[in-house]
Tab-separated table of C-alpha atoms in Angstrom:
chain	number	residue	atom	x	y	z
A	1	ASP	CA	44.123	86.684	-16.040
A	2	ALA	CA	45.152	84.318	-14.186
A	3	ASP	CA	48.564	82.822	-14.005
A	4	VAL	CA	47.331	79.006	-13.411
A	5	THR	CA	44.582	77.878	-14.705
A	6	GLN	CA	42.818	74.832	-14.163
A	7	THR	CA	40.401	73.047	-16.831
A	8	PRO	CA	37.410	71.796	-16.480
A	9	ARG	CA	36.535	73.469	-13.079
A	10	ASN	CA	34.246	70.903	-12.319
A	11	ARG	CA	33.507	67.555	-14.072
A	12	ILE	CA	30.862	64.691	-13.273
A	13	THR	CA	31.810	60.849	-14.194
A	14	LYS	CA	31.541	57.628	-14.508
A	15	THR	CA	33.501	54.527	-13.237
A	16	GLY	CA	35.795	53.234	-15.494
A	17	LYS	CA	36.296	56.118	-18.004
A	18	ARG	CA	39.029	58.111	-19.132
A	19	ILE	CA	39.242	61.377	-17.566
A	20	MET	CA	42.514	64.434	-18.037
A	21	LEU	CA	43.051	67.731	-16.217
A	22	GLU	CA	44.505	69.763	-17.448
A	23	CYS	CA	47.117	72.839	-16.059
A	24	SER	CA	48.070	75.864	-17.793
A	25	GLN	CA	50.858	78.266	-16.444
A	26	THR	CA	51.813	81.910	-17.625
A	27	LYS	CA	54.277	82.440	-14.648
A	28	GLY	CA	57.337	81.093	-16.636
A	29	HIS	CA	58.150	78.971	-13.691
A	30	ASP	CA	60.114	75.041	-14.179
A	31	ARG	CA	58.653	72.854	-11.697
A	32	MET	CA	54.588	71.874	-11.766
A	33	TYR	CA	52.994	69.781	-9.149
A	34	TRP	CA	49.485	67.910	-8.973
A	35	TYR	CA	47.742	67.329	-5.246
A	36	ARG	CA	44.254	66.488	-4.510
A	37	GLN	CA	42.713	67.218	-1.507
A	38	ASP	CA	40.032	65.109	0.452
A	39	PRO	CA	38.613	66.901	3.651
A	40	GLY	CA	40.567	65.984	7.003
A	41	LEU	CA	43.398	65.115	5.137
A	42	GLY	CA	44.624	67.739	3.545
A	43	LEU	CA	46.491	68.119	0.359
A	44	ARG	CA	48.710	65.007	-0.848
A	45	LEU	CA	51.190	65.174	-3.721
A	46	ILE	CA	50.476	63.115	-6.933
A	47	TYR	CA	52.628	63.613	-8.792
A	48	TYR	CA	55.912	66.693	-9.686
A	49	SER	CA	57.690	67.771	-12.630
A	50	PHE	CA	61.105	69.593	-12.287
A	51	ASP	CA	61.034	69.755	-16.212
A	52	VAL	CA	59.594	69.014	-19.572
A	53	LYS	CA	61.717	65.813	-19.166
A	54	ASP	CA	61.451	64.924	-14.918
A	55	ILE	CA	58.535	63.915	-13.877
A	56	ASN	CA	58.289	61.908	-10.270
A	57	LYS	CA	55.845	60.500	-8.559
A	58	GLY	CA	54.192	62.268	-5.430
A	59	GLU	CA	52.486	60.349	-2.237
A	60	ILE	CA	49.860	58.848	-4.018
A	61	SER	CA	50.878	58.266	-7.882
A	62	ASP	CA	48.699	55.108	-7.862
A	63	GLY	CA	45.967	55.152	-10.865
A	64	TYR	CA	47.017	58.883	-11.972
A	65	SER	CA	49.285	59.181	-14.757
A	66	VAL	CA	50.748	62.456	-16.004
A	67	SER	CA	51.941	64.206	-19.042
A	68	ARG	CA	54.309	67.372	-18.917
A	69	GLN	CA	53.484	68.623	-22.593
A	70	ALA	CA	55.622	71.798	-22.644
A	71	GLN	CA	56.545	74.057	-19.899
A	72	ALA	CA	53.789	75.582	-19.543
A	73	LYS	CA	51.307	72.594	-19.516
A	74	PHE	CA	50.851	69.669	-17.251
A	75	SER	CA	47.860	67.444	-17.228
A	76	LEU	CA	46.819	64.379	-14.825
A	77	SER	CA	44.908	61.545	-16.315
A	78	LEU	CA	42.797	58.803	-14.704
A	79	GLU	CA	43.063	56.226	-17.125
A	80	SER	CA	39.702	54.304	-15.129
A	81	ALA	CA	38.161	56.551	-12.569
A	82	ILE	CA	36.910	55.300	-9.548
A	83	PRO	CA	35.155	56.647	-6.991
A	84	ASN	CA	37.605	56.747	-4.186
A	85	GLN	CA	39.226	59.101	-6.886
A	86	THR	CA	36.269	61.878	-6.367
A	87	ALA	CA	38.272	64.849	-5.120
A	88	LEU	CA	39.317	67.918	-5.475
A	89	TYR	CA	42.306	68.557	-7.191
A	90	PHE	CA	45.166	71.190	-7.705
A	91	CYS	CA	48.257	72.052	-10.057
A	92	ALA	CA	50.755	74.436	-8.965
A	93	THR	CA	54.226	75.980	-10.256
A	94	SER	CA	56.652	77.259	-8.527
A	95	ASP	CA	60.184	78.932	-9.459
A	96	PHE	CA	63.455	76.512	-8.351
A	97	ARG	CA	65.708	78.443	-11.117
A	98	ALA	CA	65.286	81.680	-9.407
A	99	SER	CA	65.459	81.346	-5.855
A	100	GLY	CA	68.070	77.487	-5.897
A	101	THR	CA	65.465	76.571	-2.326
A	102	PRO	CA	61.530	75.273	-2.157
A	103	ASP	CA	60.104	77.978	-3.028
A	104	THR	CA	56.473	79.242	-2.931
A	105	GLN	CA	53.790	76.948	-4.902
A	106	TYR	CA	51.812	78.800	-6.695
A	107	PHE	CA	47.718	77.251	-7.391
A	108	GLY	CA	45.487	77.111	-9.832
A	109	PRO	CA	41.391	77.210	-8.318
A	110	GLY	CA	41.268	73.413	-7.964
A	111	THR	CA	39.011	71.184	-10.266
A	112	ARG	CA	36.152	69.427	-8.669
A	113	LEU	CA	36.077	65.995	-9.963
A	114	THR	CA	33.315	63.946	-8.851
A	115	VAL	CA	32.878	59.931	-10.140
A	116	LEU	CA	30.049	58.300	-9.851
B	1	ALA	CA	59.577	60.343	5.587
B	2	GLN	CA	58.959	64.345	6.465
B	3	SER	CA	55.650	65.328	7.942
B	4	VAL	CA	53.360	67.922	9.725
B	5	THR	CA	50.641	67.619	11.987
B	6	GLN	CA	48.246	70.208	12.538
B	7	LEU	CA	46.675	70.172	16.460
B	8	GLY	CA	43.040	71.254	15.974
B	9	SER	CA	40.953	71.073	12.993
B	10	HIS	CA	38.599	73.517	14.232
B	11	VAL	CA	39.177	76.631	16.205
B	12	SER	CA	37.532	79.726	16.476
B	13	VAL	CA	37.985	82.881	17.875
B	14	SER	CA	36.829	86.237	18.759
B	15	GLU	CA	36.905	89.353	16.460
B	16	GLY	CA	40.063	91.259	17.864
B	17	ALA	CA	40.943	88.077	19.625
B	18	LEU	CA	44.754	86.418	19.034
B	19	VAL	CA	44.621	83.398	16.419
B	20	LEU	CA	46.839	81.222	17.395
B	21	LEU	CA	47.144	77.772	14.972
B	22	ARG	CA	49.277	75.133	15.621
B	23	CYS	CA	51.900	73.051	13.151
B	24	ASN	CA	54.364	70.330	14.697
B	25	TYR	CA	57.219	68.571	12.015
B	26	SER	CA	58.831	65.804	11.541
B	27	SER	CA	61.824	66.178	9.395
B	28	SER	CA	65.274	64.422	9.484
B	29	VAL	CA	66.799	67.307	7.199
B	30	PRO	CA	66.074	71.005	8.136
B	31	PRO	CA	63.155	71.761	7.041
B	32	TYR	CA	61.428	74.727	4.892
B	33	LEU	CA	58.237	75.290	6.438
B	34	PHE	CA	55.569	76.728	5.237
B	35	TRP	CA	51.836	78.491	6.097
B	36	TYR	CA	49.103	78.502	2.972
B	37	VAL	CA	45.523	80.027	3.261
B	38	GLN	CA	42.701	78.580	1.464
B	39	TYR	CA	39.612	80.726	1.373
B	40	PRO	CA	36.498	79.482	-0.175
B	41	ASN	CA	35.998	77.861	-3.275
B	42	GLN	CA	40.026	79.242	-4.232
B	43	GLY	CA	43.155	77.586	-4.582
B	44	LEU	CA	45.785	77.406	-1.898
B	45	GLN	CA	47.892	81.333	-1.564
B	46	LEU	CA	50.708	81.703	0.666
B	47	LEU	CA	50.736	83.582	3.993
B	48	LEU	CA	55.004	83.015	5.460
B	49	LYS	CA	57.725	80.709	4.857
B	50	TYR	CA	60.699	79.617	6.610
B	51	THR	CA	64.197	78.720	4.982
B	52	SER	CA	66.399	78.420	7.276
B	53	ALA	CA	66.911	82.565	7.794
B	54	ALA	CA	65.279	84.150	10.594
B	55	THR	CA	63.631	82.241	13.057
B	56	LEU	CA	60.297	84.499	13.049
B	57	VAL	CA	58.756	84.578	9.834
B	58	LYS	CA	56.324	87.996	9.089
B	59	GLY	CA	53.877	87.344	6.330
B	60	ILE	CA	50.924	88.681	5.102
B	61	ASN	CA	47.538	89.984	6.379
B	62	GLY	CA	49.196	90.611	10.067
B	63	PHE	CA	50.433	87.317	10.452
B	64	GLU	CA	53.385	85.444	11.633
B	65	ALA	CA	55.178	82.010	12.734
B	66	GLU	CA	57.868	81.378	14.943
B	67	PHE	CA	60.399	78.648	14.062
B	68	LYS	CA	60.934	76.297	17.632
B	69	LYS	CA	63.581	73.615	16.581
B	70	SER	CA	63.682	72.550	20.459
B	71	GLU	CA	60.173	71.966	19.944
B	72	THR	CA	59.553	70.771	15.995
B	73	SER	CA	56.857	73.671	15.743
B	74	PHE	CA	56.235	76.415	13.593
B	75	HIS	CA	52.893	78.257	15.219
B	76	LEU	CA	51.165	80.748	13.425
B	77	THR	CA	49.802	83.594	15.315
B	78	LYS	CA	47.937	87.192	14.597
B	79	PRO	CA	47.510	89.830	17.592
B	80	SER	CA	43.508	90.505	16.831
B	81	ALA	CA	41.425	88.147	14.587
B	82	HIS	CA	39.468	89.874	11.854
B	83	MET	CA	36.246	88.642	10.072
B	84	SER	CA	38.281	87.823	6.986
B	85	ASP	CA	40.581	85.697	8.465
B	86	ALA	CA	38.032	83.311	8.209
B	87	ALA	CA	38.970	80.643	6.147
B	88	GLU	CA	41.364	77.404	5.880
B	89	TYR	CA	44.948	77.557	7.093
B	90	PHE	CA	47.941	75.141	6.516
B	91	CYS	CA	50.905	73.676	7.618
B	92	ALA	CA	53.664	72.481	5.351
B	93	VAL	CA	57.430	70.878	5.217
B	94	SER	CA	59.299	70.786	2.219
B	95	ASP	CA	62.928	69.366	1.136
B	96	PHE	CA	65.069	70.373	-0.540
B	97	ASN	CA	63.614	68.848	-4.071
B	98	ASN	CA	60.458	70.811	-2.798
B	99	ASP	CA	58.460	66.978	-2.272
B	100	MET	CA	55.846	69.300	0.111
B	101	ARG	CA	53.694	67.584	2.592
B	102	PHE	CA	50.687	69.221	3.970
B	103	GLY	CA	49.094	68.912	7.049
B	104	ALA	CA	45.450	68.480	7.430
B	105	GLY	CA	44.599	71.806	7.615
B	106	THR	CA	42.572	73.858	10.460
B	107	ARG	CA	39.509	75.805	9.740
B	108	LEU	CA	39.414	79.279	11.263
B	109	THR	CA	35.840	80.476	12.272
B	110	VAL	CA	35.839	84.286	13.897
B	111	LYS	CA	32.840	85.525	15.655
B	112	PRO	CA	31.565	88.994	15.842
């Protein structure tokens, strides 16, 4: 089984709809991240969480919200989806406690979201 | 804010030729630098990372990168390209809090 899973893998929705993307991990890592990938722009950080009670905005948080329901679960919500949120979304995890330094981030397989 | 610039959105090499993917960084604090690879329809996976130890970093699949502070560079190399190396490669810089910034990516094509 994959260590970092994302659901759904593909989603098509309409402008104005509320969407939730979910991420689960079995790696026991403390930190979790949400990124979006757009062609020619690489990956941009939306939100990251150091633990259940510590949520931080990333580079492009406007229009998004997150919830860290448990150490293993981190969900991303689009309250009112718009077409320019069409992108590939990745969840990632890392284990800061073990290394004490910025550590490898482990990525899920991605969710392809299309907003019509 | 820290950032990376990847020179060349597309690089094409022949099988067996040298692979050189360029990355320059900007950071006001000692950087942590990473190279990730993305194969089609997959997430990213780590190739190698620099965290202020040895300046020449060896990674998986025969890749290596050299941290050059004077040039603010962290270029990725592989002596001999293989068809299986065809993928998109991302350079990234992180601060101590793991706020990671990625480059735009370089798509590597390997010709037979």
